[in-house]
mmCIF file of C-alpha atoms in Angstrom:
data_model
loop_
_atom_site.group_PDB
_atom_site.id
_atom_site.type_symbol
_atom_site.label_atom_id
_atom_site.label_comp_id
_atom_site.label_asym_id
_atom_site.label_seq_id
_atom_site.Cartn_x
_atom_site.Cartn_y
_atom_site.Cartn_z
ATOM 1 C CA MET A 1 43.008 -176.778 -17.915
ATOM 2 C CA SER A 2 40.679 -175.465 -19.901
ATOM 3 C CA THR A 3 41.912 -176.584 -23.643
ATOM 4 C CA PHE A 4 43.700 -179.344 -24.530
ATOM 5 C CA ASN A 5 46.178 -178.300 -27.188
ATOM 6 C CA ASN A 6 48.445 -179.924 -30.209
ATOM 7 C CA VAL A 7 46.066 -182.979 -30.157
ATOM 8 C CA THR A 8 44.461 -184.694 -32.873
ATOM 9 C CA VAL A 9 40.582 -184.728 -32.909
ATOM 10 C CA THR A 10 38.687 -187.730 -34.347
ATOM 11 C CA LYS A 11 36.003 -185.871 -36.545
ATOM 12 C CA ALA A 12 33.221 -188.624 -35.974
ATOM 13 C CA ALA A 13 31.903 -188.768 -32.936
ATOM 14 C CA ASN A 14 31.467 -192.173 -30.827
ATOM 15 C CA ILE A 15 27.355 -193.157 -30.143
ATOM 16 C CA TYR A 16 26.463 -195.425 -27.604
ATOM 17 C CA TYR A 17 22.262 -196.166 -25.983
ATOM 18 C CA ASP A 18 20.513 -193.822 -28.952
ATOM 19 C CA GLY A 19 22.871 -190.763 -28.576
ATOM 20 C CA LYS A 20 22.147 -190.625 -24.947
ATOM 21 C CA VAL A 21 26.522 -191.308 -24.330
ATOM 22 C CA THR A 22 28.900 -189.378 -27.360
ATOM 23 C CA SER A 23 31.876 -188.831 -27.420
ATOM 24 C CA ARG A 24 34.919 -187.639 -29.465
ATOM 25 C CA VAL A 25 38.763 -189.086 -29.018
ATOM 26 C CA VAL A 26 41.692 -186.457 -28.559
ATOM 27 C CA SER A 27 45.024 -188.193 -29.096
ATOM 28 C CA PHE A 28 48.341 -186.258 -27.326
ATOM 29 C CA ALA A 29 51.779 -186.486 -29.033
ATOM 30 C CA ASP A 30 52.916 -188.635 -26.674
ATOM 31 C CA GLY A 31 50.198 -191.400 -28.038
ATOM 32 C CA SER A 32 48.011 -190.789 -24.624
ATOM 33 C CA THR A 33 44.495 -190.951 -25.326
ATOM 34 C CA LYS A 34 41.521 -189.500 -23.914
ATOM 35 C CA THR A 35 37.617 -188.484 -24.937
ATOM 36 C CA LEU A 36 35.179 -185.796 -24.145
ATOM 37 C CA GLY A 37 31.749 -187.064 -23.738
ATOM 38 C CA ILE A 38 27.849 -186.368 -22.627
ATOM 39 C CA MET A 39 25.460 -188.487 -21.055
ATOM 40 C CA LEU A 40 22.176 -187.355 -20.862
ATOM 41 C CA PRO A 41 20.005 -188.431 -17.827
ATOM 42 C CA GLY A 42 19.480 -192.192 -17.890
ATOM 43 C CA ASP A 43 20.713 -195.697 -17.085
ATOM 44 C CA TYR A 44 23.736 -196.743 -18.546
ATOM 45 C CA GLU A 45 26.653 -199.921 -18.011
ATOM 46 C CA PHE A 46 30.070 -199.442 -19.757
ATOM 47 C CA GLY A 47 32.648 -201.867 -20.239
ATOM 48 C CA THR A 48 36.715 -201.265 -19.667
ATOM 49 C CA GLU A 49 39.752 -201.987 -21.531
ATOM 50 C CA LYS A 50 42.398 -200.047 -20.301
ATOM 51 C CA ALA A 51 41.841 -198.407 -16.544
ATOM 52 C CA GLU A 52 40.305 -195.126 -16.754
ATOM 53 C CA LEU A 53 40.075 -191.603 -15.215
ATOM 54 C CA MET A 54 36.868 -190.341 -15.265
ATOM 55 C CA GLU A 55 36.537 -186.153 -14.543
ATOM 56 C CA ILE A 56 33.473 -185.186 -14.184
ATOM 57 C CA LEU A 57 33.108 -181.826 -15.339
ATOM 58 C CA ALA A 58 29.321 -180.595 -14.916
ATOM 59 C CA GLY A 59 26.590 -182.638 -14.239
ATOM 60 C CA ASP A 60 25.151 -185.253 -11.382
ATOM 61 C CA LEU A 61 25.365 -189.096 -11.224
ATOM 62 C CA THR A 62 25.664 -191.863 -9.337
ATOM 63 C CA VAL A 63 27.827 -194.948 -9.813
ATOM 64 C CA LYS A 64 28.398 -198.779 -9.040
ATOM 65 C CA LEU A 65 32.641 -199.601 -9.616
ATOM 66 C CA PRO A 66 33.571 -202.902 -9.413
ATOM 67 C CA GLY A 67 33.284 -205.227 -6.584
ATOM 68 C CA SER A 68 31.211 -202.337 -4.826
ATOM 69 C CA ASP A 69 27.218 -202.760 -3.816
ATOM 70 C CA ALA A 70 27.496 -198.834 -2.920
ATOM 71 C CA TRP A 71 25.967 -196.026 -5.284
ATOM 72 C CA GLN A 72 28.162 -193.522 -4.744
ATOM 73 C CA THR A 73 27.112 -189.657 -5.441
ATOM 74 C CA ILE A 74 29.161 -187.665 -8.689
ATOM 75 C CA LYS A 75 28.971 -184.263 -8.870
ATOM 76 C CA GLY A 76 31.053 -181.752 -11.645
ATOM 77 C CA GLY A 77 34.287 -181.045 -10.284
ATOM 78 C CA ASP A 78 34.640 -185.009 -9.105
ATOM 79 C CA SER A 79 36.357 -187.471 -10.742
ATOM 80 C CA PHE A 80 36.802 -191.213 -10.321
ATOM 81 C CA ASP A 81 39.257 -194.221 -10.894
ATOM 82 C CA VAL A 82 37.508 -197.682 -13.203
ATOM 83 C CA PRO A 83 39.783 -200.694 -13.610
ATOM 84 C CA ALA A 84 40.947 -202.475 -16.419
ATOM 85 C CA ASN A 85 39.029 -204.494 -18.247
ATOM 86 C CA SER A 86 35.633 -204.419 -15.593
ATOM 87 C CA LYS A 87 32.313 -203.428 -15.606
ATOM 88 C CA PHE A 88 30.981 -200.030 -14.128
ATOM 89 C CA GLN A 89 27.483 -198.611 -13.781
ATOM 90 C CA LEU A 90 25.959 -195.249 -13.958
ATOM 91 C CA LYS A 91 22.379 -193.317 -13.110
ATOM 92 C CA VAL A 92 23.029 -189.949 -14.793
ATOM 93 C CA SER A 93 20.225 -187.554 -13.369
ATOM 94 C CA ALA A 94 22.430 -184.263 -14.785
ATOM 95 C CA VAL A 95 23.951 -183.861 -18.139
ATOM 96 C CA VAL A 96 27.149 -184.998 -17.986
ATOM 97 C CA ASP A 97 29.941 -183.594 -19.308
ATOM 98 C CA TYR A 98 33.037 -185.821 -19.167
ATOM 99 C CA CYS A 99 36.289 -185.919 -20.162
ATOM 100 C CA CYS A 100 37.449 -189.801 -19.670
ATOM 101 C CA SER A 101 41.804 -190.804 -19.734
ATOM 102 C CA TYR A 102 42.591 -193.906 -20.947
ATOM 103 C CA LEU A 103 46.055 -195.370 -18.554
ATOM 104 C CA ASP A 104 48.380 -197.984 -19.186
ATOM 105 C CA MET B 1 39.288 -185.689 -43.820
ATOM 106 C CA SER B 2 38.885 -188.116 -40.503
ATOM 107 C CA THR B 3 41.180 -186.287 -38.110
ATOM 108 C CA PHE B 4 41.613 -182.728 -37.334
ATOM 109 C CA ASN B 5 45.567 -182.367 -36.896
ATOM 110 C CA ASN B 6 47.749 -179.733 -34.136
ATOM 111 C CA VAL B 7 44.343 -178.468 -33.140
ATOM 112 C CA THR B 8 43.075 -176.727 -29.775
ATOM 113 C CA VAL B 9 39.987 -178.566 -28.376
ATOM 114 C CA THR B 10 38.051 -176.598 -25.653
ATOM 115 C CA LYS B 11 37.317 -179.156 -22.778
ATOM 116 C CA ALA B 12 33.815 -178.294 -21.773
ATOM 117 C CA ALA B 13 31.172 -178.678 -24.004
ATOM 118 C CA ASN B 14 28.329 -176.531 -24.664
ATOM 119 C CA ILE B 15 24.799 -177.358 -24.333
ATOM 120 C CA TYR B 16 21.722 -176.650 -25.123
ATOM 121 C CA TYR B 17 18.436 -177.893 -25.547
ATOM 122 C CA ASP B 18 18.739 -179.859 -22.247
ATOM 123 C CA GLY B 19 21.777 -181.360 -23.494
ATOM 124 C CA LYS B 20 19.273 -182.809 -26.786
ATOM 125 C CA VAL B 21 21.915 -180.552 -28.784
ATOM 126 C CA THR B 22 26.052 -180.174 -27.384
ATOM 127 C CA SER B 23 29.173 -179.613 -29.278
ATOM 128 C CA ARG B 24 32.597 -178.559 -28.505
ATOM 129 C CA VAL B 25 35.266 -175.630 -30.096
ATOM 130 C CA VAL B 26 38.201 -176.954 -32.111
ATOM 131 C CA SER B 27 39.931 -173.734 -32.996
ATOM 132 C CA PHE B 28 42.789 -174.012 -35.390
ATOM 133 C CA ALA B 29 46.325 -172.913 -35.683
ATOM 134 C CA ASP B 30 45.655 -170.065 -38.281
ATOM 135 C CA GLY B 31 42.593 -168.270 -35.781
ATOM 136 C CA SER B 32 39.795 -170.443 -37.690
ATOM 137 C CA THR B 33 36.897 -172.410 -35.458
ATOM 138 C CA LYS B 34 34.720 -175.302 -35.370
ATOM 139 C CA THR B 35 32.271 -177.541 -33.540
ATOM 140 C CA LEU B 36 31.641 -180.925 -32.948
ATOM 141 C CA GLY B 37 28.082 -181.550 -32.444
ATOM 142 C CA ILE B 38 25.558 -184.204 -31.530
ATOM 143 C CA MET B 39 21.890 -182.898 -31.660
ATOM 144 C CA LEU B 40 19.598 -185.475 -30.692
ATOM 145 C CA PRO B 41 15.627 -186.525 -32.294
ATOM 146 C CA GLY B 42 14.213 -183.279 -31.674
ATOM 147 C CA ASP B 43 12.721 -180.038 -33.217
ATOM 148 C CA TYR B 44 15.568 -176.710 -32.715
ATOM 149 C CA GLU B 45 16.202 -173.440 -33.894
ATOM 150 C CA PHE B 46 19.850 -171.672 -33.824
ATOM 151 C CA GLY B 47 20.767 -168.196 -34.698
ATOM 152 C CA THR B 48 24.050 -167.050 -36.367
ATOM 153 C CA GLU B 49 26.750 -164.581 -35.999
ATOM 154 C CA LYS B 50 29.037 -165.606 -38.575
ATOM 155 C CA ALA B 51 28.747 -167.712 -41.736
ATOM 156 C CA GLU B 52 28.129 -171.405 -41.266
ATOM 157 C CA LEU B 53 29.132 -174.702 -43.130
ATOM 158 C CA MET B 54 27.260 -177.460 -42.069
ATOM 159 C CA GLU B 55 28.403 -181.026 -42.794
ATOM 160 C CA ILE B 56 26.868 -183.329 -41.644
ATOM 161 C CA LEU B 57 28.763 -186.484 -40.889
ATOM 162 C CA ALA B 58 25.843 -188.813 -39.441
ATOM 163 C CA GLY B 59 21.912 -188.820 -38.813
ATOM 164 C CA ASP B 60 18.943 -187.407 -40.657
ATOM 165 C CA LEU B 61 17.186 -183.861 -40.466
ATOM 166 C CA THR B 62 15.459 -181.259 -42.611
ATOM 167 C CA VAL B 63 16.343 -177.616 -42.195
ATOM 168 C CA LYS B 64 14.293 -174.485 -43.663
ATOM 169 C CA LEU B 65 17.076 -171.603 -44.215
ATOM 170 C CA PRO B 66 16.752 -168.199 -43.860
ATOM 171 C CA GLY B 67 14.492 -166.824 -46.677
ATOM 172 C CA SER B 68 13.041 -170.249 -47.796
ATOM 173 C CA ASP B 69 9.955 -171.507 -46.369
ATOM 174 C CA ALA B 70 10.710 -175.140 -48.056
ATOM 175 C CA TRP B 71 12.122 -177.857 -45.852
ATOM 176 C CA GLN B 72 15.097 -179.334 -47.193
ATOM 177 C CA THR B 73 15.900 -183.045 -46.630
ATOM 178 C CA ILE B 74 19.082 -183.572 -45.280
ATOM 179 C CA LYS B 75 21.520 -186.616 -44.968
ATOM 180 C CA GLY B 76 25.016 -187.722 -43.653
ATOM 181 C CA GLY B 77 27.390 -186.749 -46.105
ATOM 182 C CA ASP B 78 25.628 -183.654 -46.945
ATOM 183 C CA SER B 79 26.361 -180.612 -46.300
ATOM 184 C CA PHE B 80 24.184 -176.815 -46.174
ATOM 185 C CA ASP B 81 25.216 -173.087 -46.048
ATOM 186 C CA VAL B 82 23.453 -170.305 -43.242
ATOM 187 C CA PRO B 83 24.068 -166.806 -43.793
ATOM 188 C CA ALA B 84 26.074 -164.472 -41.566
ATOM 189 C CA ASN B 85 23.624 -163.227 -38.568
ATOM 190 C CA SER B 86 20.646 -165.298 -39.292
ATOM 191 C CA LYS B 87 17.785 -167.710 -38.076
ATOM 192 C CA PHE B 88 17.387 -171.582 -39.491
ATOM 193 C CA GLN B 89 14.953 -174.482 -38.253
ATOM 194 C CA LEU B 90 15.861 -177.824 -38.086
ATOM 195 C CA LYS B 91 13.656 -180.906 -37.409
ATOM 196 C CA VAL B 92 16.406 -183.880 -36.575
ATOM 197 C CA SER B 93 14.864 -187.674 -36.909
ATOM 198 C CA ALA B 94 18.188 -189.646 -36.859
ATOM 199 C CA VAL B 95 20.864 -188.558 -33.903
ATOM 200 C CA VAL B 96 23.028 -186.204 -35.916
ATOM 201 C CA ASP B 97 26.817 -185.784 -36.162
ATOM 202 C CA TYR B 98 28.054 -181.955 -36.997
ATOM 203 C CA CYS B 99 31.182 -180.452 -37.941
ATOM 204 C CA CYS B 100 30.058 -176.913 -38.480
ATOM 205 C CA SER B 101 32.603 -174.331 -39.858
ATOM 206 C CA TYR B 102 32.544 -170.745 -39.160
ATOM 207 C CA LEU B 103 33.069 -168.322 -41.861
ATOM 208 C CA ASP B 104 34.500 -165.062 -42.222
#
């Protein structure tokens, strides 16, 4: 799916890490939300509240998921799940375009 | 207006200048389009096809508009117009969150 239709977009961006990570919130009629975001090359740590499905639309990164000591290689077209109320670490090596879905 | 309602969002970002400038297309029911974007600190030049209204939601920059030799200071809350089929230059000093409207 290349577009999201009949959605609400919050105009102001979320800005993290001096703008190296940014995202915007997209809200759907069923009450669910996603963010569409960009991560520039760098090392990041994020925390979740809800569980997340991270779809990597483009770019290259490695991710260390909660409870793992291994860094997993992720490329454009790949996705990964992050549990609720957890932390995960990312090393981005090529600009990442992503879609994050918040799961109930 | 803090949200755009009943719109279509193109999932994939537009990525320029190694990711230092990124945007996503928002399409409205009346056929008009805007982009919501981020510019990290740096010097940029862009060309227009349609005329543009650039609303700066947050950040600091100076802009040199077509036909002017002066650099104009722009802050969050300010906006400026760019003519169709022209080039303009920007120097971004603090991360810019913007909304660009394409005018007929």
